[in-house]
PDB file of C-alpha atoms in Angstrom:
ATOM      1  CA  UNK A   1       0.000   0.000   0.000  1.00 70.00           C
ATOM      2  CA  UNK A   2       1.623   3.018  -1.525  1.00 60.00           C
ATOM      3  CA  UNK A   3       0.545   6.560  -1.162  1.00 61.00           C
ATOM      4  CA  UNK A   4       0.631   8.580  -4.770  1.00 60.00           C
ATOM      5  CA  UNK A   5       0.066  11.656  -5.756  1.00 51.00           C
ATOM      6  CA  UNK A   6      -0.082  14.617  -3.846  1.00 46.00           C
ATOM      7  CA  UNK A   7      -3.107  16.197  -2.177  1.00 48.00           C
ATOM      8  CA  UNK A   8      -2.182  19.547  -3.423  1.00 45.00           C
ATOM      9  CA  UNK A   9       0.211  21.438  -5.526  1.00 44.00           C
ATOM     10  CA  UNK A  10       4.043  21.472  -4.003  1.00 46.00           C
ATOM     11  CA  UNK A  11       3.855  25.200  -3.860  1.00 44.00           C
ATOM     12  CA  UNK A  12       0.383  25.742  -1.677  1.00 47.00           C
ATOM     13  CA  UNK A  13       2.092  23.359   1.095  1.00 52.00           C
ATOM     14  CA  UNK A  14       4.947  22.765   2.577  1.00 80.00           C
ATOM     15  CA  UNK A  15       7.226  19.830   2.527  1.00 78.00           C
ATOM     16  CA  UNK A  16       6.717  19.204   6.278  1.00 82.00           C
ATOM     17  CA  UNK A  17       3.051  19.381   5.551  1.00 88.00           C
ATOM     18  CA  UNK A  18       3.442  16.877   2.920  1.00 88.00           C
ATOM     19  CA  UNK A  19       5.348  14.373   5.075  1.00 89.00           C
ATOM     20  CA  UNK A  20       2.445  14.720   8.167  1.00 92.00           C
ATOM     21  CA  UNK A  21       0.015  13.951   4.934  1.00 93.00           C
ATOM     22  CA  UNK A  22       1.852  10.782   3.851  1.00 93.00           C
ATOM     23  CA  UNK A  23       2.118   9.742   7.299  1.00 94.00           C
ATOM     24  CA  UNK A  24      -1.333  10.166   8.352  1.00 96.00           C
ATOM     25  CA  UNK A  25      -2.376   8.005   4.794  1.00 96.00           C
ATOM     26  CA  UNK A  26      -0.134   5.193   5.672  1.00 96.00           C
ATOM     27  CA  UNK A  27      -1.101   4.969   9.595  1.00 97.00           C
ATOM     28  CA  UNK A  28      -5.065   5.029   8.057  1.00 98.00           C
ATOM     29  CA  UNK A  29      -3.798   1.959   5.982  1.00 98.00           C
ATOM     30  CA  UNK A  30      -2.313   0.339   9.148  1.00 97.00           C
ATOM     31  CA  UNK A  31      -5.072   1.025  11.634  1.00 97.00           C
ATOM     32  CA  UNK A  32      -7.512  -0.455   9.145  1.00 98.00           C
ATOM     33  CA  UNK A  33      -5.337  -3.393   9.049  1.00 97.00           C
ATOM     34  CA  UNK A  34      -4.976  -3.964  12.328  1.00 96.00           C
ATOM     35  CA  UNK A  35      -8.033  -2.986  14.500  1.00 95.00           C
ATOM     36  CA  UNK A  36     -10.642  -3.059  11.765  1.00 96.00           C
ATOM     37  CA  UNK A  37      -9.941  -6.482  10.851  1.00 96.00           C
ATOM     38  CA  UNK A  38      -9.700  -7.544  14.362  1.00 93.00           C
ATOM     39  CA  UNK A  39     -13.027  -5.885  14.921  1.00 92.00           C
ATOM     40  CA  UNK A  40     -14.279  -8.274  11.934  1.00 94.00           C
ATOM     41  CA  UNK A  41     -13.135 -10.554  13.747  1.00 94.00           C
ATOM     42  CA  UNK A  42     -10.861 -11.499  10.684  1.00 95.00           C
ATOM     43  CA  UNK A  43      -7.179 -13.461  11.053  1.00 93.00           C
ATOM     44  CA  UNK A  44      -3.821 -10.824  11.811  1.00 92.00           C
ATOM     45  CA  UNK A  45      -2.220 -11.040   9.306  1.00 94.00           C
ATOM     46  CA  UNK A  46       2.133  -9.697   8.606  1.00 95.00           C
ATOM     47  CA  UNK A  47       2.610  -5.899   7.489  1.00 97.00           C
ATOM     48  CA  UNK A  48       5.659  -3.571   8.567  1.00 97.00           C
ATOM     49  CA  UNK A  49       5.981   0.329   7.891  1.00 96.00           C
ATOM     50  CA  UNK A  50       9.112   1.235   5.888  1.00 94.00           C
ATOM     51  CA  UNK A  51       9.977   4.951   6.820  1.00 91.00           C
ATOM     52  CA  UNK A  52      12.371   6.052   3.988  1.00 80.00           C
ATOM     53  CA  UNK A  53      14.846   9.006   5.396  1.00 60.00           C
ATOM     54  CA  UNK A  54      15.551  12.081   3.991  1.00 52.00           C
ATOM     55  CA  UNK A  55      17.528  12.293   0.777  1.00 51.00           C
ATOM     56  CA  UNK A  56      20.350  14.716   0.694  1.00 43.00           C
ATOM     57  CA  UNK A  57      18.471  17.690  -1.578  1.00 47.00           C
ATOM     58  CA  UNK A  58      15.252  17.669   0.731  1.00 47.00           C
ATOM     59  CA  UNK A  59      14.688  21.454   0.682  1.00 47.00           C
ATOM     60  CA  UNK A  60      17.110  23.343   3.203  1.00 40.00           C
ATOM     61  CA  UNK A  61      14.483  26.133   3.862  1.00 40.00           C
ATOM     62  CA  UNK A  62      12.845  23.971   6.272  1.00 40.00           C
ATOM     63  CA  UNK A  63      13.725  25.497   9.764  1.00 36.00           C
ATOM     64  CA  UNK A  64      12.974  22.216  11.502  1.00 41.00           C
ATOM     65  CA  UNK A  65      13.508  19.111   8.831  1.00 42.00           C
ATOM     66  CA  UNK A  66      10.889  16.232   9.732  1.00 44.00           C
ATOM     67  CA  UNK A  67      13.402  13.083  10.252  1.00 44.00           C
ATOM     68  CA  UNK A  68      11.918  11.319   7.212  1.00 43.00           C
ATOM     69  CA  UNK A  69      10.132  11.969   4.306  1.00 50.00           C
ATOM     70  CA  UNK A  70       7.810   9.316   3.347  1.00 76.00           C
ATOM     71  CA  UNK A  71       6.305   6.146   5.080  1.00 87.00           C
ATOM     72  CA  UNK A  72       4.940   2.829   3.325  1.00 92.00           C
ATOM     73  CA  UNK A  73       3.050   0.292   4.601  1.00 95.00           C
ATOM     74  CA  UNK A  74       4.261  -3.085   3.109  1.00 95.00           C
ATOM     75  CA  UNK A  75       2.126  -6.919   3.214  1.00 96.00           C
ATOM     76  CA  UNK A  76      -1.373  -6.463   5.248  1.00 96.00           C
ATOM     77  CA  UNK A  77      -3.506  -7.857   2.673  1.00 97.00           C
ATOM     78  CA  UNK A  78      -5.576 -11.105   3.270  1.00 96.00           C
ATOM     79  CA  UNK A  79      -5.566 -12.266  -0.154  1.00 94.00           C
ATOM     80  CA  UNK A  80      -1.987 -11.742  -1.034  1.00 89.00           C
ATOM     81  CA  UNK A  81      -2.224 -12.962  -4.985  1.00 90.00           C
ATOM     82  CA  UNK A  82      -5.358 -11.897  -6.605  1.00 92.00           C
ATOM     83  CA  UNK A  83      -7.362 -14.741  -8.552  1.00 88.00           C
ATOM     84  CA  UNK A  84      -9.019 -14.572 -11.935  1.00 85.00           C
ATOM     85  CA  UNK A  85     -12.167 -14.991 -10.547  1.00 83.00           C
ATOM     86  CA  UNK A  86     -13.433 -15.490  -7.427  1.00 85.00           C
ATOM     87  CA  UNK A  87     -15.816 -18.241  -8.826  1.00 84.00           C
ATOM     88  CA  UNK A  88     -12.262 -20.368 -10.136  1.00 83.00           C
ATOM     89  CA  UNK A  89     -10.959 -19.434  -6.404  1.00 84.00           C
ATOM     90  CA  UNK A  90     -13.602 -20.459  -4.009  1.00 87.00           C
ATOM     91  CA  UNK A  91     -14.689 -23.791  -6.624  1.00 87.00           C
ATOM     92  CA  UNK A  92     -14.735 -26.287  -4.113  1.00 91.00           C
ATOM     93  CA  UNK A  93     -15.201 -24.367  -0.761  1.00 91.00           C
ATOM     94  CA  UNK A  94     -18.066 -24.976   1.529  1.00 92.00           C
ATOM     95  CA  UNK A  95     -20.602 -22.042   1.985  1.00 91.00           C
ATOM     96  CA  UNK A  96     -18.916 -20.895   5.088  1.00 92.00           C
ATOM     97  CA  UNK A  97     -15.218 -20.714   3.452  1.00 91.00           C
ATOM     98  CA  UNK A  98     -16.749 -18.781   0.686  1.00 90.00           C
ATOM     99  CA  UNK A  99     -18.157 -16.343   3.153  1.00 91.00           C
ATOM    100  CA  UNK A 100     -14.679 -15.815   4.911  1.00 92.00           C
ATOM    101  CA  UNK A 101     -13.193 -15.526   1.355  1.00 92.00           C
ATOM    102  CA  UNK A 102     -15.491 -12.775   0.594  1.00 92.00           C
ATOM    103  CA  UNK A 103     -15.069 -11.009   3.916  1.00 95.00           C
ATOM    104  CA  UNK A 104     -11.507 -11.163   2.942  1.00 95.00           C
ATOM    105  CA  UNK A 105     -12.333  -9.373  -0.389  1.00 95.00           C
ATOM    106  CA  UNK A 106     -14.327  -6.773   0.934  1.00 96.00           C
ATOM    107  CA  UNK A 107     -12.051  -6.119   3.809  1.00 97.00           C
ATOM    108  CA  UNK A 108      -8.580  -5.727   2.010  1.00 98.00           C
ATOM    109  CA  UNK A 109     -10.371  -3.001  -0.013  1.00 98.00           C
ATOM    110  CA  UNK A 110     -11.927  -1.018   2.649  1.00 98.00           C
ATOM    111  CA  UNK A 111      -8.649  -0.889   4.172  1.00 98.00           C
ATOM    112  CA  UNK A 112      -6.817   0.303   0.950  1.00 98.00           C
ATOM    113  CA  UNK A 113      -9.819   3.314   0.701  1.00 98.00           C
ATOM    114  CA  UNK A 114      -9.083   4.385   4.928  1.00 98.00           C
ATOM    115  CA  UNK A 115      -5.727   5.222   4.002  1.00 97.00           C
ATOM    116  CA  UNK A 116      -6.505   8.183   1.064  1.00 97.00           C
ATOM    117  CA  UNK A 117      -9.823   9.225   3.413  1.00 97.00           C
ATOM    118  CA  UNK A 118      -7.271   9.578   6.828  1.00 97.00           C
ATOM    119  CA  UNK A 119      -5.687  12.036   4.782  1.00 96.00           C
ATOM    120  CA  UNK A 120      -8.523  13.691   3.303  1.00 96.00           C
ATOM    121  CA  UNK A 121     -10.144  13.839   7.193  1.00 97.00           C
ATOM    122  CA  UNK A 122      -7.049  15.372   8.250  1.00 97.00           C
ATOM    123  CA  UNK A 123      -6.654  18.217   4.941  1.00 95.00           C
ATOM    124  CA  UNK A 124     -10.118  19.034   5.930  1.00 94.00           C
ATOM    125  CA  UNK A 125      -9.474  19.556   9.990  1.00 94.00           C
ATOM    126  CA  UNK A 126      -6.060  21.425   9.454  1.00 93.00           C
ATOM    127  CA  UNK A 127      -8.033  23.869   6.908  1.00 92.00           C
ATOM    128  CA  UNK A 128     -11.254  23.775   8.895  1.00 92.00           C
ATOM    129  CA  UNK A 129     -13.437  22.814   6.232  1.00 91.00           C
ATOM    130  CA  UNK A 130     -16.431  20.185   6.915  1.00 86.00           C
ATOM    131  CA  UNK A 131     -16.466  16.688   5.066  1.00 90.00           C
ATOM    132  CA  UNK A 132     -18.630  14.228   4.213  1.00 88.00           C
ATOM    133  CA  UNK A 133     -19.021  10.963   1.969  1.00 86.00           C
ATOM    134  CA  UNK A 134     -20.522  13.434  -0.513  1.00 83.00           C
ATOM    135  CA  UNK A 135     -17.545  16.126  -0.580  1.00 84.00           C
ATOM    136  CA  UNK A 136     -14.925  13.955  -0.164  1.00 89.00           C
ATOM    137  CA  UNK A 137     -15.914  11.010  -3.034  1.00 90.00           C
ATOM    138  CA  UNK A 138     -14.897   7.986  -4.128  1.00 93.00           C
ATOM    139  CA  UNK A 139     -13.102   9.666  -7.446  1.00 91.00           C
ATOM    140  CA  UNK A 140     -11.885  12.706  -5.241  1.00 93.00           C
ATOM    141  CA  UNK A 141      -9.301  10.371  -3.101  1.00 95.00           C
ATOM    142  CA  UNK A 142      -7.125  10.588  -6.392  1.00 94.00           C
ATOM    143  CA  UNK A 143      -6.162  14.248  -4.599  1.00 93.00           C
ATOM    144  CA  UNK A 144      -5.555  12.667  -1.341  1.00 94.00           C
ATOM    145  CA  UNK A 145      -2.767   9.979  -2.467  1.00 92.00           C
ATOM    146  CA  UNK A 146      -4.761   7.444  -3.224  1.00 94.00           C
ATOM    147  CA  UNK A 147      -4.357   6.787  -7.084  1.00 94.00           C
ATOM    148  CA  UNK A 148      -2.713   3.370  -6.547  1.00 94.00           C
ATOM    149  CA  UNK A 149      -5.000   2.391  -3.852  1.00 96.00           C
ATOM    150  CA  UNK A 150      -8.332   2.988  -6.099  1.00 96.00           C
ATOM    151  CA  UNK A 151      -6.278   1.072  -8.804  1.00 95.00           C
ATOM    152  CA  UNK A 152      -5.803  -2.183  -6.764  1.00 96.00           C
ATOM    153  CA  UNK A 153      -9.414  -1.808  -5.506  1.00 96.00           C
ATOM    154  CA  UNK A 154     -10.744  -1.955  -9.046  1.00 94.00           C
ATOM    155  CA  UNK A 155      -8.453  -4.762  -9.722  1.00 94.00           C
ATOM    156  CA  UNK A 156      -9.800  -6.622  -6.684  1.00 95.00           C
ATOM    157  CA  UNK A 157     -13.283  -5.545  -7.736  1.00 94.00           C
ATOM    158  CA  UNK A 158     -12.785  -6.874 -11.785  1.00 92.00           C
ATOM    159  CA  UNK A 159     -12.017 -10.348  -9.902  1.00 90.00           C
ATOM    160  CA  UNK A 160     -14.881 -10.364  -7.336  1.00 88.00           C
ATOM    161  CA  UNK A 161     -17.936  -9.179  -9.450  1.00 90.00           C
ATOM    162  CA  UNK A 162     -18.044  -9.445 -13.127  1.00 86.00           C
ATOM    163  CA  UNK A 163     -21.138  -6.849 -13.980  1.00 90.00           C
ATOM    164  CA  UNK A 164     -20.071  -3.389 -13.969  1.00 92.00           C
ATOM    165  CA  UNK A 165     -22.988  -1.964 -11.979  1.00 94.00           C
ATOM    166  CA  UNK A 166     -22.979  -4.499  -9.394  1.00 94.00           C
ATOM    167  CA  UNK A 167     -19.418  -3.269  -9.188  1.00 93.00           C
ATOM    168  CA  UNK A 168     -19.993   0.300  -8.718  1.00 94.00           C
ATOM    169  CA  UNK A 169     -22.692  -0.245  -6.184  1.00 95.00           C
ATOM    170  CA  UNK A 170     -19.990  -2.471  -3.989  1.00 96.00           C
ATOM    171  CA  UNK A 171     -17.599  -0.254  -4.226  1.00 96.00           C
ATOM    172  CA  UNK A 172     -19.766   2.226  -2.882  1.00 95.00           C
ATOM    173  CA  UNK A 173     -20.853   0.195   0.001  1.00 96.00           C
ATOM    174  CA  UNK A 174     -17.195  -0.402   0.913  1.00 97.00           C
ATOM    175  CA  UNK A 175     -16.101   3.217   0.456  1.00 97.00           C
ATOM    176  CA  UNK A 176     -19.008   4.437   2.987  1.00 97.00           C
ATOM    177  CA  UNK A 177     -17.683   1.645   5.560  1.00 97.00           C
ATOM    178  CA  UNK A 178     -14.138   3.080   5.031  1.00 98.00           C
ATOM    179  CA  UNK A 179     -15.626   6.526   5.660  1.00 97.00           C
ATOM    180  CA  UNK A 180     -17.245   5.386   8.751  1.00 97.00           C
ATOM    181  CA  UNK A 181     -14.135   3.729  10.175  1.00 97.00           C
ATOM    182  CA  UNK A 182     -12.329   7.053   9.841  1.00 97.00           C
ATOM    183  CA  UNK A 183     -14.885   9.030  11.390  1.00 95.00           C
ATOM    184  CA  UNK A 184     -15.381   6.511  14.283  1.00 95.00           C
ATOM    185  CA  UNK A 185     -13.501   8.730  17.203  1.00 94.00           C
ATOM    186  CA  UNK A 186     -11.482   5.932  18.484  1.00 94.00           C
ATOM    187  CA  UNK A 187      -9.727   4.597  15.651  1.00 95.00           C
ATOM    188  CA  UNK A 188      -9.695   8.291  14.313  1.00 96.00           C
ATOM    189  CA  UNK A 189      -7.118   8.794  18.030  1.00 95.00           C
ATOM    190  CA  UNK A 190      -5.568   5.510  16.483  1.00 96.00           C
ATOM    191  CA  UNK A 191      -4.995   6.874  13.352  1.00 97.00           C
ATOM    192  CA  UNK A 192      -3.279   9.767  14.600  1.00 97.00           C
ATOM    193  CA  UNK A 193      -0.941   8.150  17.578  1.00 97.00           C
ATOM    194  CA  UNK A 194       0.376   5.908  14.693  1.00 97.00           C
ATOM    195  CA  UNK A 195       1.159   8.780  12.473  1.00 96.00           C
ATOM    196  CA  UNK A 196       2.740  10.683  15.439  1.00 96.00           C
ATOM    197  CA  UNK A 197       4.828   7.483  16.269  1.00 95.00           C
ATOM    198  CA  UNK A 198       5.641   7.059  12.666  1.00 95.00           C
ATOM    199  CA  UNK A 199       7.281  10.602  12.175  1.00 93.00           C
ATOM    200  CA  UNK A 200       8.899  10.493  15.369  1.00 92.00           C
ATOM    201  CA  UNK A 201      10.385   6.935  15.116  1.00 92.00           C
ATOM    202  CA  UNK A 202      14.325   6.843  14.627  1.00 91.00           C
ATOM    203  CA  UNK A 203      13.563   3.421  12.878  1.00 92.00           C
ATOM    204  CA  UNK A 204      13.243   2.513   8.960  1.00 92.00           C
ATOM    205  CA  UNK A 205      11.025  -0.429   9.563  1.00 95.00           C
ATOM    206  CA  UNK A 206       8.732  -0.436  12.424  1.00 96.00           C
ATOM    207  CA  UNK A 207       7.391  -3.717  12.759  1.00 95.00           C
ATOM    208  CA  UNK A 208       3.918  -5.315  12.655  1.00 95.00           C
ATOM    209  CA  UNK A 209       4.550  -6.340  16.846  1.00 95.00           C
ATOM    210  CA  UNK A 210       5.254  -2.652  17.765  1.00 95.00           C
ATOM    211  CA  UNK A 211       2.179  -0.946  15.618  1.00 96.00           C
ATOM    212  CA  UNK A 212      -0.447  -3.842  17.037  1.00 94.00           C
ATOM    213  CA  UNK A 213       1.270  -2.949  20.802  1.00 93.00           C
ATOM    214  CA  UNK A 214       0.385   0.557  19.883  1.00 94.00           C
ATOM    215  CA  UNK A 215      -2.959   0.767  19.070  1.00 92.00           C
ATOM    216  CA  UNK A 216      -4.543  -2.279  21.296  1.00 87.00           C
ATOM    217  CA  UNK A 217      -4.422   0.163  23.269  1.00 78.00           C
ATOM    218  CA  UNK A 218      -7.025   1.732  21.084  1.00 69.00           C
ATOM    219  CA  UNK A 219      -9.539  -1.131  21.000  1.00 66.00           C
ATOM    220  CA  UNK A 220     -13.274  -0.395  21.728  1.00 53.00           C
TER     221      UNK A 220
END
């Protein structure tokens, strides 16, 4: 899960801005990961956050340089190689595998759309401007980093429902559950602890152990 794209133009805000922004994306990711699949009550699965460090021509104007630049979170998804079809995948499971499957489906892509909307909650906040699910769209994440996310939700989407329409009215579901996982207070102080703990960790990989020790401290 790879933030892309920036939220606005280079010139309107600052690189220090931009760093808090990419932070706050990939701790959405993370939390989503963590506590919302736990609160599924779907299987933990491996992830780690890479924090990449400053390169050597970050901008010298900045009177107090953030100690890295850009975070990642890597692994975290429940179906780690996409099938053709969900129909090939799930040929000879019993109704109740099928149903886990599809939780699985449905849950890897909310948790690729929290990341994009943590940012967009926190633009919003920081410029106090209101949001909703109908300001802040499914098409409008593009501005919030979330490109590549919306492009490996459509590919998980093209594999899990073959009519368009159908498609579009899933993806819709899922991107209002995202929206209310953001906007749910607690995991909204999650999402935000991680992001502070991200910026401020000396560390280029910070483990899936030390995250989950984080936020169950978070759980409702």
């Amino acid at each position: 899960m790879e933030r892309s794209g920036f939220s606005h133009a280079t010139d309107q805000v600052n690189y220090q801005e931009l760093i808090r922004q990419t932070a706050i994306h990939e701790a959405g990711h993370a939390v989503a990961i963590h506590l919302g699949n736990q609160q599924k009550l779907l299987p933990p699965v491996f992830f780690q956050i890479v924090v990449k460090k400053l390169d050597a021509d970050f901008p010298r104007y900045l009177s107090e340089p953030c100690p890295h630049c850009a975070a990642k979170v890597e692994g975290g998804r429940l179906i780690h190689t996409l099938p053709s079809s969900i129909e090939e995948a799930t040929d000879d499971f019993c109704p109740a595998q099928k149903q886990a499957y599809q939780q699985a489906f449905e849950a890897d892509i909310v948790n690729l759309l929290v990341g994009p909307l943590a940012e967009a909650r926190y633009i919003a906040s920081r410029d106090d401007e209101v949001i909703n699910a109908y300001l802040v769209n499914l098409n409008a994440l593009r501005y919030y980093g979330g490109t590549s996310d919306l492009e490996l939700a459509g590919e998980y989407l093209e594999c899990f429902i073959a009519d368009q329409a159908q498609r579009e009215k899933k993806i819709g579901e899922l991107f209002m559950a995202a929206f209310a996982f953001v906007h749910h207070a607690p995991n909204w102080r999650a999402i935000m602890a991680l992001a502070d703990y991200i910026l401020a960790s000396p560390k280029a990989v910070i483990d899936c152990e030390e995250v989950m020790a984080l936020l169950n401290g978070y759980l409702i």
